[in-house]
Amino acid sequence: PETVMAVVRLNPLYYFVGYFRKVVLYGTLPSLYENLICLFFALSFLLTGLLVFKKTQDRFILYI
């Protein structure tokens, strides 16, 4: 159903799994749209992780 697929598409791993399937299972190159979506999610999570790390790096070293 459409409502279920709309919820599934909110999960960022949906796009990465689809990307991996196209390359490994089907042997085709992903489209530019799929490349841009995966790049967007990867960069947004990288920036979020960097911001969280920079904000908590003083306390982070205590747990290592």
XYZ file of C-alpha atoms in Angstrom:
64
model
C 0.000 0.000 0.000
C 1.012 3.585 -0.588
C 0.812 4.628 3.063
C 3.174 1.856 4.136
C 5.677 2.733 1.405
C 5.570 6.384 2.459
C 6.561 5.367 5.981
C 9.258 2.990 4.721
C 10.785 5.741 2.571
C 11.310 7.866 5.681
C 14.022 5.417 6.746
C 17.386 6.505 5.278
C 18.631 2.908 5.096
C 15.931 2.182 2.526
C 17.901 4.154 -0.050
C 21.269 2.622 0.839
C 19.880 -0.925 0.637
C 18.289 -0.158 -2.728
C 21.576 1.321 -3.946
C 23.491 -1.776 -2.830
C 20.955 -4.104 -4.473
C 21.244 -2.333 -7.808
C 25.010 -2.661 -7.828
C 25.443 -6.163 -6.399
C 22.315 -8.106 -7.341
C 21.309 -6.505 -10.625
C 24.747 -5.379 -11.842
C 23.498 -1.942 -12.897
C 24.624 1.540 -11.995
C 22.311 3.588 -9.787
C 20.779 6.698 -11.261
C 21.902 10.230 -10.515
C 18.841 10.680 -8.293
C 19.822 7.697 -6.125
C 23.408 8.917 -5.946
C 22.294 12.353 -4.790
C 19.895 10.986 -2.170
C 22.552 8.694 -0.687
C 25.099 11.524 -0.791
C 22.653 13.860 0.951
C 21.959 11.387 3.754
C 25.638 10.514 4.166
C 26.704 14.158 4.397
C 23.861 15.118 6.708
C 24.702 12.285 9.130
C 28.401 13.131 8.918
C 27.719 16.767 9.789
C 25.341 15.789 12.587
C 27.952 13.421 14.032
C 30.657 16.071 13.822
C 28.488 18.640 15.562
C 27.572 16.230 18.362
C 31.205 15.189 18.774
C 32.464 18.778 18.858
C 29.823 19.660 21.430
C 30.641 16.719 23.722
C 34.347 16.171 23.055
C 35.397 17.470 26.486
C 33.344 14.765 28.201
C 33.985 12.161 25.505
C 37.649 11.705 26.405
C 36.675 10.683 29.954
C 34.898 7.569 28.675
C 37.740 6.243 26.512
